[in-house]
CSV table of C-alpha atoms in Angstrom, one decimal:
chain,number,residue,atom,x,y,z
A,1,MET,CA,-15.6,10.5,-19.6
A,2,ASN,CA,-18.4,9.9,-22.9
A,3,HIS,CA,-21.0,12.1,-23.8
A,4,ARG,CA,-23.7,10.2,-21.9
A,5,LEU,CA,-21.8,10.3,-18.5
A,6,SER,CA,-20.9,13.9,-19.1
A,7,ALA,CA,-24.4,14.8,-19.5
A,8,PHE,CA,-25.7,12.7,-16.3
A,9,VAL,CA,-22.7,14.5,-14.4
A,10,ILE,CA,-23.7,17.9,-15.2
A,11,LEU,CA,-27.4,16.9,-14.8
A,12,LEU,CA,-26.4,16.1,-11.1
A,13,ALA,CA,-24.5,19.3,-10.8
A,14,LEU,CA,-27.4,21.7,-11.8
A,15,GLY,CA,-30.1,19.3,-9.7
A,16,CYS,CA,-32.1,18.9,-12.8
A,17,GLY,CA,-34.3,16.1,-14.1
A,18,ARG,CA,-32.2,12.8,-13.5
A,19,PRO,CA,-32.3,10.0,-16.0
A,20,ASP,CA,-33.4,6.5,-15.2
A,21,ALA,CA,-30.7,3.5,-14.7
A,22,GLN,CA,-30.9,2.8,-18.3
A,23,GLU,CA,-30.6,6.1,-19.7
A,24,SER,CA,-27.7,7.2,-17.2
A,25,GLY,CA,-25.9,3.8,-17.3
A,26,VAL,CA,-25.8,3.9,-13.3
A,27,ASP,CA,-25.0,0.5,-12.2
A,28,ILE,CA,-24.9,1.0,-8.5
A,29,LEU,CA,-25.9,3.8,-6.1
A,30,VAL,CA,-25.0,3.9,-2.7
A,31,ILE,CA,-26.9,6.2,-0.7
A,32,GLY,CA,-27.6,7.4,3.0
A,33,GLY,CA,-24.3,7.4,4.5
A,34,THR,CA,-21.4,10.2,5.3
A,35,VAL,CA,-19.2,10.7,2.4
A,36,VAL,CA,-15.7,11.3,3.2
A,37,THR,CA,-14.4,12.5,-0.2
A,38,ALA,CA,-11.0,13.3,0.3
A,39,ASP,CA,-11.0,15.4,-3.1
A,40,ALA,CA,-9.3,18.8,-2.8
A,41,ARG,CA,-11.7,20.4,-0.8
A,42,ASN,CA,-12.3,17.9,1.5
A,43,SER,CA,-15.9,17.4,0.8
A,44,ILE,CA,-17.8,16.0,3.3
A,45,PHE,CA,-21.7,14.9,2.5
A,46,ASP,CA,-23.9,14.0,5.2
A,47,PRO,CA,-25.7,12.3,4.2
A,48,GLY,CA,-24.4,11.8,0.5
A,49,PHE,CA,-24.2,9.8,-2.2
A,50,LEU,CA,-22.2,7.9,-4.7
A,51,ALA,CA,-23.1,7.0,-8.0
A,52,VAL,CA,-21.1,4.3,-10.2
A,53,ALA,CA,-21.5,3.0,-13.8
A,54,ASP,CA,-18.6,1.1,-15.9
A,55,GLY,CA,-16.4,1.1,-12.9
A,56,ARG,CA,-16.1,5.0,-12.2
A,57,ILE,CA,-17.9,7.3,-10.1
A,58,VAL,CA,-20.2,9.3,-12.2
A,59,GLY,CA,-21.5,11.4,-9.3
A,60,VAL,CA,-21.1,12.0,-5.5
A,61,GLY,CA,-22.6,14.6,-3.3
A,62,PRO,CA,-25.7,15.4,-1.0
A,63,LEU,CA,-28.4,13.0,-0.9
A,64,GLU,CA,-30.7,14.9,-2.2
A,65,GLN,CA,-29.6,15.1,-5.7
A,66,ALA,CA,-30.2,11.3,-5.3
A,67,LYS,CA,-33.8,11.0,-4.7
A,68,GLU,CA,-35.4,10.4,-7.8
A,69,MET,CA,-32.1,8.0,-9.0
A,70,ARG,CA,-32.4,4.8,-10.4
A,71,ALA,CA,-29.6,2.2,-10.7
A,72,ALA,CA,-29.4,-1.2,-11.8
A,73,ARG,CA,-28.1,-1.5,-7.5
A,74,THR,CA,-29.0,0.2,-4.8
A,75,VAL,CA,-26.8,-0.3,-1.7
A,76,GLN,CA,-28.5,1.4,1.3
A,77,ALA,CA,-25.4,3.0,3.3
A,78,GLU,CA,-27.5,4.7,6.5
A,79,ASN,CA,-25.5,4.5,9.3
A,80,THR,CA,-22.2,4.5,7.3
A,81,LEU,CA,-19.2,6.2,6.6
A,82,ILE,CA,-18.0,5.7,2.9
A,83,LEU,CA,-14.7,6.3,2.2
A,84,PRO,CA,-12.3,6.0,-0.7
A,85,GLY,CA,-10.3,2.4,-0.8
A,86,LEU,CA,-7.3,2.8,1.3
A,87,ILE,CA,-3.8,2.4,-0.1
A,88,ASN,CA,-1.0,0.8,1.4
A,89,GLY,CA,2.2,2.2,-0.1
A,90,HIS,CA,4.7,-0.4,1.5
A,91,GLN,CA,4.3,-4.0,1.7
A,92,HIS,CA,6.2,-7.2,1.6
A,93,ALA,CA,2.7,-9.3,1.2
A,94,ALA,CA,3.9,-12.9,1.0
A,95,MET,CA,5.8,-12.4,4.5
A,96,SER,CA,2.5,-12.6,6.2
A,97,LEU,CA,3.2,-16.4,6.3
A,98,MET,CA,6.4,-15.5,8.5
A,99,ARG,CA,4.1,-13.0,10.9
A,100,GLY,CA,5.4,-13.4,14.7
A,101,ILE,CA,8.8,-15.7,14.3
A,102,ALA,CA,11.1,-13.3,15.4
A,103,ASP,CA,10.0,-10.4,17.4
A,104,ASP,CA,11.2,-7.6,19.8
A,105,MET,CA,14.8,-7.2,18.1
A,106,ARG,CA,17.1,-5.0,16.2
A,107,LEU,CA,16.9,-4.5,12.7
A,108,MET,CA,20.0,-6.0,11.6
A,109,GLU,CA,20.0,-8.9,14.0
A,110,TRP,CA,16.5,-9.7,12.9
A,111,LEU,CA,17.6,-9.5,9.1
A,112,HIS,CA,20.6,-11.6,9.6
A,113,GLU,CA,19.7,-13.9,12.0
A,114,TYR,CA,16.2,-15.0,11.1
A,115,MET,CA,14.9,-13.4,7.9
A,116,PHE,CA,17.5,-14.0,5.6
A,117,PRO,CA,18.1,-17.4,6.2
A,118,ILE,CA,14.7,-18.5,6.4
A,119,GLU,CA,13.7,-16.8,3.4
A,120,ALA,CA,16.8,-18.6,1.5
A,121,ARG,CA,15.3,-21.9,2.8
A,122,LEU,CA,11.6,-21.3,2.4
A,123,VAL,CA,10.8,-18.6,-0.3
A,124,ASP,CA,9.3,-20.3,-3.5
A,125,GLU,CA,6.4,-19.5,-6.2
A,126,GLU,CA,3.8,-21.4,-3.8
A,127,PHE,CA,4.7,-19.7,-0.8
A,128,VAL,CA,4.8,-16.0,-2.7
A,129,TYR,CA,1.3,-16.9,-4.2
A,130,TRP,CA,-0.4,-18.0,-0.5
A,131,GLY,CA,1.5,-15.5,1.3
A,132,THR,CA,0.1,-12.5,-0.8
A,133,LEU,CA,-3.0,-14.0,-0.9
A,134,LEU,CA,-3.6,-14.3,2.9
A,135,SER,CA,-2.2,-10.5,3.1
A,136,ALA,CA,-4.8,-9.6,0.8
A,137,ALA,CA,-7.6,-11.2,3.0
A,138,GLU,CA,-6.3,-9.1,5.9
A,139,MET,CA,-5.7,-5.6,3.8
A,140,ILE,CA,-9.5,-6.1,2.2
A,141,ALA,CA,-11.4,-7.3,5.1
A,142,THR,CA,-9.7,-3.9,7.0
A,143,GLY,CA,-10.6,-1.5,4.0
A,144,THR,CA,-7.2,-1.5,1.6
A,145,THR,CA,-7.8,-1.6,-2.0
A,146,ALA,CA,-4.5,-1.0,-3.4
A,147,PHE,CA,-0.6,-1.8,-2.2
A,148,ALA,CA,2.5,-1.4,-3.7
A,149,ASP,CA,4.6,-4.5,-2.9
A,150,MET,CA,8.1,-5.8,-3.1
A,151,TYR,CA,9.1,-9.3,-3.4
A,152,TYR,CA,10.2,-12.3,-5.1
A,153,PHE,CA,8.5,-14.5,-7.5
A,154,GLU,CA,6.5,-11.0,-7.9
A,155,GLU,CA,4.8,-13.2,-10.6
A,156,LYS,CA,2.8,-15.2,-8.4
A,157,ALA,CA,1.9,-12.0,-6.2
A,158,ALA,CA,0.4,-10.9,-9.3
A,159,GLU,CA,-1.9,-13.8,-10.1
A,160,ALA,CA,-2.8,-13.4,-6.4
A,161,VAL,CA,-4.1,-10.0,-6.3
A,162,ALA,CA,-5.4,-10.6,-9.7
A,163,ARG,CA,-7.6,-13.5,-8.0
A,164,SER,CA,-8.6,-10.9,-5.1
A,165,GLY,CA,-9.4,-8.0,-7.3
A,166,MET,CA,-7.3,-5.7,-5.2
A,167,ARG,CA,-4.9,-3.0,-7.1
A,168,GLY,CA,-1.2,-3.9,-6.9
A,169,ILE,CA,1.9,-2.1,-7.8
A,170,LEU,CA,4.2,-5.1,-7.7
A,171,GLY,CA,8.2,-4.6,-8.0
A,172,GLU,CA,10.2,-7.3,-8.8
A,173,THR,CA,12.8,-7.5,-6.1
A,174,ILE,CA,16.4,-6.8,-7.3
A,175,ILE,CA,19.5,-7.4,-4.7
A,176,GLY,CA,23.2,-7.5,-5.0
A,177,PHE,CA,23.5,-11.1,-3.9
A,178,PRO,CA,21.6,-14.1,-4.2
A,179,SER,CA,18.0,-14.4,-3.8
A,180,PRO,CA,15.1,-17.2,-3.6
A,181,ASP,CA,14.3,-16.4,-7.3
A,182,ALA,CA,17.7,-14.7,-8.5
A,183,ALA,CA,21.2,-16.0,-8.1
A,184,THR,CA,22.5,-12.8,-9.5
A,185,PRO,CA,21.6,-8.9,-9.9
A,186,GLN,CA,21.1,-9.7,-13.9
A,187,GLU,CA,19.3,-12.6,-13.3
A,188,ALA,CA,17.0,-10.8,-11.2
A,189,LEU,CA,16.9,-7.8,-13.6
A,190,GLN,CA,15.7,-10.2,-16.5
A,191,ARG,CA,13.1,-11.2,-14.4
A,192,ALA,CA,11.9,-7.7,-13.8
A,193,ARG,CA,11.7,-7.6,-17.5
A,194,ARG,CA,9.9,-10.3,-18.3
A,195,PHE,CA,7.5,-9.3,-15.3
A,196,LEU,CA,7.2,-6.0,-16.9
A,197,ARG,CA,6.5,-7.2,-20.2
A,198,GLU,CA,3.8,-10.1,-19.0
A,199,TRP,CA,2.1,-7.9,-16.8
A,200,ARG,CA,1.9,-4.3,-18.1
A,201,ASP,CA,-1.3,-4.2,-19.6
A,202,HIS,CA,-3.2,-5.8,-16.9
A,203,PRO,CA,-6.2,-3.3,-15.6
A,204,ARG,CA,-5.5,-3.8,-11.7
A,205,VAL,CA,-2.1,-5.1,-11.6
A,206,THR,CA,1.1,-2.5,-12.3
A,207,PRO,CA,4.2,-4.4,-12.5
A,208,ALA,CA,7.2,-2.5,-11.3
A,209,VAL,CA,11.1,-2.8,-10.4
A,210,ALA,CA,12.3,-2.7,-7.3
A,211,PRO,CA,16.0,-2.3,-6.6
A,212,HIS,CA,16.2,-3.3,-2.7
A,213,SER,CA,17.9,-0.3,-1.4
A,214,PRO,CA,21.0,1.8,-2.0
A,215,TYR,CA,23.2,-0.7,0.7
A,216,THR,CA,22.2,-3.9,-1.0
A,217,CYS,CA,22.4,-2.9,-4.7
A,218,SER,CA,25.9,-1.4,-6.3
A,219,GLN,CA,25.8,1.6,-8.5
A,220,GLU,CA,25.3,-0.3,-11.6
A,221,VAL,CA,22.6,-2.6,-10.4
A,222,LEU,CA,20.9,0.9,-9.1
A,223,ALA,CA,21.6,2.2,-12.6
A,224,ALA,CA,20.5,-0.8,-14.5
A,225,SER,CA,17.2,-0.9,-12.4
A,226,ARG,CA,16.7,2.8,-13.3
A,227,ASP,CA,17.2,2.4,-16.9
A,228,LEU,CA,14.7,-0.8,-17.1
A,229,ALA,CA,12.1,1.4,-15.3
A,230,VAL,CA,12.3,4.1,-17.7
A,231,GLU,CA,12.4,1.6,-20.4
A,232,MET,CA,9.4,0.3,-19.7
A,233,ASP,CA,7.7,3.4,-17.9
A,234,ALA,CA,7.3,1.3,-14.6
A,235,PRO,CA,7.4,2.3,-10.8
A,236,LEU,CA,10.6,2.1,-9.4
A,237,LEU,CA,10.1,1.0,-5.7
A,238,ILE,CA,12.9,1.0,-3.2
A,239,HIS,CA,13.7,1.1,0.7
A,240,LEU,CA,15.4,4.4,1.1
A,241,SER,CA,16.9,5.9,4.5
A,242,GLU,CA,15.6,3.2,6.9
A,243,THR,CA,18.1,3.4,9.6
A,244,GLN,CA,21.3,5.1,10.7
A,245,GLU,CA,23.3,2.2,10.4
A,246,GLU,CA,22.3,2.4,6.3
A,247,VAL,CA,23.3,6.2,6.5
A,248,ASP,CA,26.6,5.4,8.0
A,249,GLN,CA,27.5,2.5,5.6
A,250,LEU,CA,26.7,4.9,2.8
A,251,LEU,CA,28.8,7.5,4.0
A,252,GLN,CA,31.8,5.6,4.7
A,253,GLU,CA,31.8,3.6,1.2
A,254,THR,CA,30.6,6.8,-1.1
A,255,GLY,CA,31.1,9.8,1.0
A,256,MET,CA,27.4,10.6,0.7
A,257,ARG,CA,24.0,10.2,2.3
A,258,PRO,CA,21.7,7.7,0.6
A,259,ILE,CA,19.2,10.2,-0.4
A,260,GLU,CA,22.3,12.8,-2.0
A,261,TYR,CA,24.1,9.7,-3.5
A,262,LEU,CA,20.5,8.4,-5.2
A,263,ASP,CA,20.3,12.1,-6.4
A,264,ARG,CA,24.0,12.2,-7.7
A,265,ILE,CA,23.8,8.7,-9.5
A,266,GLY,CA,20.5,10.0,-11.4
A,267,PHE,CA,18.1,7.4,-9.8
A,268,LEU,CA,15.7,9.8,-8.1
A,269,SER,CA,12.6,11.1,-10.3
A,270,GLU,CA,8.8,11.0,-10.2
A,271,ARG,CA,8.6,7.3,-10.7
A,272,VAL,CA,10.4,6.7,-7.7
A,273,ILE,CA,8.2,5.5,-4.5
A,274,ALA,CA,11.1,5.7,-1.3
A,275,ALA,CA,9.9,3.5,1.7
A,276,HIS,CA,10.9,5.0,5.3
A,277,VAL,CA,12.9,7.8,4.8
A,278,VAL,CA,13.3,7.9,8.2
A,279,PHE,CA,16.8,9.9,8.3
A,280,ALA,CA,16.2,12.8,5.6
A,281,SER,CA,18.2,16.0,6.9
A,282,ASP,CA,16.7,19.2,5.6
A,283,GLU,CA,18.6,19.6,2.1
A,284,GLU,CA,18.1,15.8,1.4
A,285,ILE,CA,14.0,16.7,1.9
A,286,GLU,CA,14.6,19.5,-0.9
A,287,ARG,CA,16.2,16.5,-3.7
A,288,LEU,CA,13.2,14.6,-2.6
A,289,LYS,CA,11.0,17.7,-3.4
A,290,GLY,CA,13.2,18.6,-6.5
A,291,ALA,CA,12.8,15.2,-8.0
A,292,GLY,CA,9.1,14.7,-7.0
A,293,VAL,CA,9.8,11.5,-5.3
A,294,GLY,CA,6.9,9.8,-3.6
A,295,VAL,CA,7.6,8.8,0.2
A,296,VAL,CA,5.9,6.1,2.2
A,297,HIS,CA,5.7,6.4,5.8
A,298,ASN,CA,5.7,3.4,8.1
A,299,PRO,CA,5.4,4.4,11.5
A,300,GLU,CA,4.4,1.2,13.0
A,301,SER,CA,7.1,-0.8,11.7
A,302,ASN,CA,9.8,2.0,12.5
A,303,MET,CA,8.5,1.9,16.0
A,304,LYS,CA,8.7,-1.7,16.4
A,305,LEU,CA,12.5,-2.2,15.0
A,306,ALA,CA,13.5,1.0,16.7
A,307,SER,CA,14.8,2.3,13.7
A,308,GLY,CA,13.5,5.8,14.1
A,309,VAL,CA,10.4,8.7,13.4
A,310,ALA,CA,10.6,10.1,10.2
A,311,PRO,CA,10.7,14.0,9.7
A,312,VAL,CA,6.9,13.5,8.1
A,313,PRO,CA,6.0,17.2,9.6
A,314,LYS,CA,8.6,18.6,7.5
A,315,MET,CA,7.9,16.4,4.1
A,316,LEU,CA,4.1,17.5,4.6
A,317,LEU,CA,5.3,21.3,4.9
A,318,ALA,CA,7.7,21.0,1.7
A,319,GLY,CA,4.6,19.7,-0.3
A,320,ILE,CA,6.2,15.7,-0.8
A,321,PRO,CA,3.5,13.9,-1.2
A,322,VAL,CA,3.4,11.3,1.3
A,323,GLY,CA,1.8,7.9,1.8
A,324,LEU,CA,1.2,5.6,4.4
A,325,GLY,CA,2.7,1.8,4.6
A,326,THR,CA,2.2,-1.1,7.0
A,327,ASP,CA,5.9,-2.5,5.7
A,328,GLY,CA,5.7,-6.5,5.9
A,329,PRO,CA,3.5,-8.3,7.9
A,330,VAL,CA,6.5,-9.6,9.7
A,331,SER,CA,7.7,-6.3,11.2
A,332,ASN,CA,4.5,-4.8,12.2
A,333,ASN,CA,2.7,-6.9,12.4
A,334,ASN,CA,-0.9,-6.2,11.3
A,335,LEU,CA,-2.1,-4.7,8.0
A,336,ASP,CA,-4.7,-2.3,9.6
A,337,LEU,CA,-4.3,1.0,7.9
A,338,PHE,CA,-6.6,2.2,10.2
A,339,GLN,CA,-3.9,1.5,13.1
A,340,GLU,CA,-1.7,2.8,10.8
A,341,MET,CA,-3.5,6.3,10.6
A,342,ASP,CA,-3.7,6.6,14.4
A,343,SER,CA,-0.1,5.8,15.0
A,344,MET,CA,1.0,8.3,12.3
A,345,ALA,CA,-0.8,10.7,14.4
A,346,LYS,CA,-0.2,10.3,17.6
A,347,LEU,CA,3.7,9.4,17.0
A,348,HIS,CA,4.8,12.5,15.5
A,349,LYS,CA,2.9,14.7,18.3
A,350,VAL,CA,4.8,13.3,20.7
A,351,PHE,CA,8.0,13.0,19.2
A,352,THR,CA,7.8,16.7,18.4
A,353,GLY,CA,6.1,17.7,21.7
A,354,ASP,CA,2.9,19.5,19.3
A,355,PRO,CA,-0.1,18.2,19.6
A,356,THR,CA,-1.3,20.1,16.4
A,357,VAL,CA,1.4,18.5,13.9
A,358,VAL,CA,-0.1,15.6,11.6
A,359,SER,CA,-3.6,16.2,12.3
A,360,ALA,CA,-6.5,13.4,11.9
A,361,ARG,CA,-7.3,14.5,8.4
A,362,GLN,CA,-3.5,14.5,7.1
A,363,ALA,CA,-3.5,11.2,8.6
A,364,PHE,CA,-6.4,10.0,6.6
A,365,LEU,CA,-5.3,11.6,3.6
A,366,ALA,CA,-2.0,9.6,3.6
A,367,ALA,CA,-4.1,6.6,3.6
A,368,THR,CA,-6.0,7.9,0.7
A,369,ARG,CA,-5.7,11.1,-1.9
A,370,GLU,CA,-1.8,11.4,-0.6
A,371,GLY,CA,-1.0,8.2,-0.6
A,372,ALA,CA,-2.2,7.5,-4.2
A,373,ARG,CA,0.0,11.0,-5.5
A,374,ALA,CA,3.1,8.9,-3.7
A,375,ILE,CA,2.9,6.0,-5.9
A,376,GLY,CA,1.5,7.7,-8.9
A,377,MET,CA,-2.0,6.8,-9.0
A,378,ASP,CA,-3.7,10.2,-8.3
A,379,ALA,CA,-5.5,10.5,-11.7
A,380,ARG,CA,-7.0,7.1,-11.2
A,381,ILE,CA,-7.8,6.4,-7.3
A,382,GLY,CA,-7.5,8.0,-3.9
A,383,SER,CA,-10.8,10.1,-3.8
A,384,LEU,CA,-14.3,9.9,-4.5
A,385,GLU,CA,-14.6,12.6,-7.4
A,386,THR,CA,-16.3,11.6,-10.6
A,387,ASP,CA,-14.5,10.2,-13.2
A,388,LYS,CA,-11.8,8.2,-11.1
A,389,GLU,CA,-12.2,4.6,-10.5
A,390,ALA,CA,-14.9,3.6,-7.8
A,391,ASP,CA,-12.7,2.0,-5.4
A,392,PHE,CA,-14.5,2.6,-2.1
A,393,VAL,CA,-15.2,1.3,1.5
A,394,ILE,CA,-18.6,1.2,3.6
A,395,LEU,CA,-17.8,1.6,7.3
A,396,SER,CA,-20.1,0.6,9.4
A,397,ARG,CA,-21.0,2.9,12.4
A,398,SER,CA,-23.0,0.3,14.5
A,399,GLU,CA,-20.2,0.2,17.3
A,400,ALA,CA,-20.4,2.8,20.3
A,401,ALA,CA,-16.8,4.3,19.0
A,402,ALA,CA,-18.6,5.6,16.3
A,403,HIS,CA,-21.1,7.7,18.3
A,404,PRO,CA,-21.7,10.5,18.6
A,405,LEU,CA,-20.3,11.9,14.7
A,406,TYR,CA,-18.8,15.6,15.3
A,407,ASP,CA,-15.4,15.1,13.2
A,408,PRO,CA,-15.3,12.2,10.7
A,409,TYR,CA,-11.8,12.4,10.4
A,410,SER,CA,-11.2,12.2,14.0
A,411,ALA,CA,-13.7,9.1,14.5
A,412,ILE,CA,-11.9,7.3,11.3
A,413,VAL,CA,-8.3,8.0,12.5
A,414,TYR,CA,-8.5,7.9,16.6
A,415,ALA,CA,-11.9,5.7,17.3
A,416,LEU,CA,-12.3,3.3,14.5
A,417,ASP,CA,-10.4,0.4,13.0
A,418,GLY,CA,-10.7,-2.1,10.3
A,419,ARG,CA,-13.2,-4.2,12.2
A,420,GLY,CA,-15.9,-1.8,11.2
A,421,VAL,CA,-15.4,-2.1,7.3
A,422,ARG,CA,-18.9,-4.0,5.8
A,423,GLN,CA,-18.4,-3.8,1.7
A,424,VAL,CA,-15.4,-2.8,-0.5
A,425,PHE,CA,-15.4,-2.1,-4.0
A,426,VAL,CA,-12.7,-1.9,-6.7
A,427,ALA,CA,-13.6,0.0,-10.0
A,428,GLY,CA,-17.3,-0.2,-9.3
A,429,GLU,CA,-16.8,-4.5,-8.4
A,430,GLU,CA,-17.9,-5.7,-4.8
A,431,ILE,CA,-14.9,-7.9,-4.1
A,432,TYR,CA,-15.9,-8.1,0.0
A,433,ARG,CA,-19.0,-8.1,1.8
A,434,ASP,CA,-19.8,-8.7,5.8
A,435,GLY,CA,-16.8,-11.1,5.9
A,436,ASN,CA,-17.1,-13.0,2.6
A,437,PHE,CA,-14.6,-12.6,-0.1
A,438,MET,CA,-15.8,-12.8,-3.5
A,439,GLY,CA,-12.8,-13.9,-5.4
A,440,PHE,CA,-11.4,-16.6,-3.6
A,441,GLN,CA,-12.2,-19.2,-0.7
A,442,PHE,CA,-10.6,-17.8,2.6
A,443,ASP,CA,-11.0,-21.7,3.8
A,444,GLN,CA,-8.5,-22.6,1.3
A,445,VAL,CA,-6.1,-19.8,2.0
A,446,LEU,CA,-6.0,-20.6,5.9
A,447,GLU,CA,-5.4,-24.6,4.7
A,448,GLN,CA,-2.7,-23.5,2.5
A,449,ALA,CA,-1.0,-21.2,5.3
A,450,ALA,CA,-1.4,-24.2,7.6
A,451,SER,CA,0.6,-26.6,5.3
A,452,ILE,CA,3.5,-23.9,4.7
A,453,GLN,CA,3.5,-23.2,8.5
A,454,ALA,CA,4.5,-26.8,8.9
A,455,ARG,CA,7.5,-26.2,6.6
A,456,ILE,CA,8.3,-22.9,8.2
A,457,LEU,CA,8.5,-24.2,12.0
A,458,GLN,CA,10.8,-26.9,11.1
A,459,VAL,CA,13.4,-24.3,9.6
A,460,VAL,CA,12.7,-21.9,12.2
A,461,ALA,CA,14.1,-24.6,14.5
A,462,GLU,CA,17.2,-25.4,13.0
A,463,VAL,CA,17.7,-21.3,12.4
A,464,GLN,CA,17.3,-20.7,16.1
A,465,GLU,CA,19.9,-23.7,16.4
A,466,ARG,CA,22.6,-22.5,14.3
A,467,ALA,CA,22.0,-18.5,14.8
A,468,ALA,CA,22.9,-18.5,10.9
A,469,GLY,CA,23.6,-14.7,9.6
A,470,GLU,CA,25.4,-15.4,6.2
A,471,PHE,CA,22.4,-15.6,4.1
A,472,PRO,CA,20.8,-12.3,2.9
A,473,THR,CA,18.0,-12.0,1.1
A,474,SER,CA,15.4,-9.9,2.9
A,475,GLN,CA,13.2,-7.4,2.0
A,476,ASP,CA,11.9,-5.3,5.6
């Protein structure tokens, strides 16, 4: 932080003379709402304020500290909740275009009879760009400001994310057989290298390497993916221990469970973001903790596909950073992290028979501060603290479910949902307000989605006739 902003923050802390907007550099001053910071002390200011300059938070606290402050723009936020931008730690955004085409079936049937053959026929650059932008619209409108993604033609996903104003950790998928954008894993690795080079300096896009899973990638491909991520200092995204079938397959092929296998081949590290982790023994949880792996919990997708229930209470007790994800829009089928928080808290209560596990606050933190830890971005986002980037959401309390407000965590997780999102800011830039997106025309996205849907319907009809299962290229 520069000296001018440091002095400003100190003045705020002391309650002393507050400089005017020109002197302080305050661009945005949000006042009057209940500020839920998700900081290390879990501070809540009711009413509170948030001050932003040069895309960063330069002040946050009780409203009285902001009484004499002036800014280039003041946002009156009475009767709202002011939250950190939510973080969706696992997505396949382009798959929003296939939402609802195949539901209520087992994972392997869903993959091999629908997703694999449909993707092989349909997924191209246009599909990925518009599908990602459609997902971005849904995420932004429900308060998500950052997400981690694994898919194909990820450079087109990056273009969509950059246009939307969101943040994205975007992983170019490497898989052990022909995929929509690469005939071989080696070609996919080359694509990943190009993608990393082209997007590594973008302020909101973090390119990543994304080997699909231990059961779809050979040891050589996993090692090459790891080495590329280390060389380029990039995140490493992977599906891990999602189903019992995966565990059984790895045991048969290697004599080891998936987490042990990845640990023994030197794959696990702090750069790894592991999605699902439904089947993890106590010993494997210790391996994840020791390696510094971030885990992303996907409760609704795991429930819908009957994959199982991840041992999240044990992982939280071990101190593993556990974030929250929706998974792709075809296996959830919505991207509202408010609903995901609610499901996370309630699922583990009923599964363990203990109503005290995974509290509302813990579920909220999984979508904010702990979610940022899980994806390695906690130094920049995930909480409302001075010198962090100003990613925040203003959530209306105008509906009946928001009153009375005794416990903000309870209201956020158990009573409210993304329909109450009024405004969304990323790095101090407003990207959404009252149904309007600043970076793109939503009507244009819907027109493109409708055009692509016509192609999808034709392919789905053909796939249903053939019940084909020999084109493995899916993500979820």
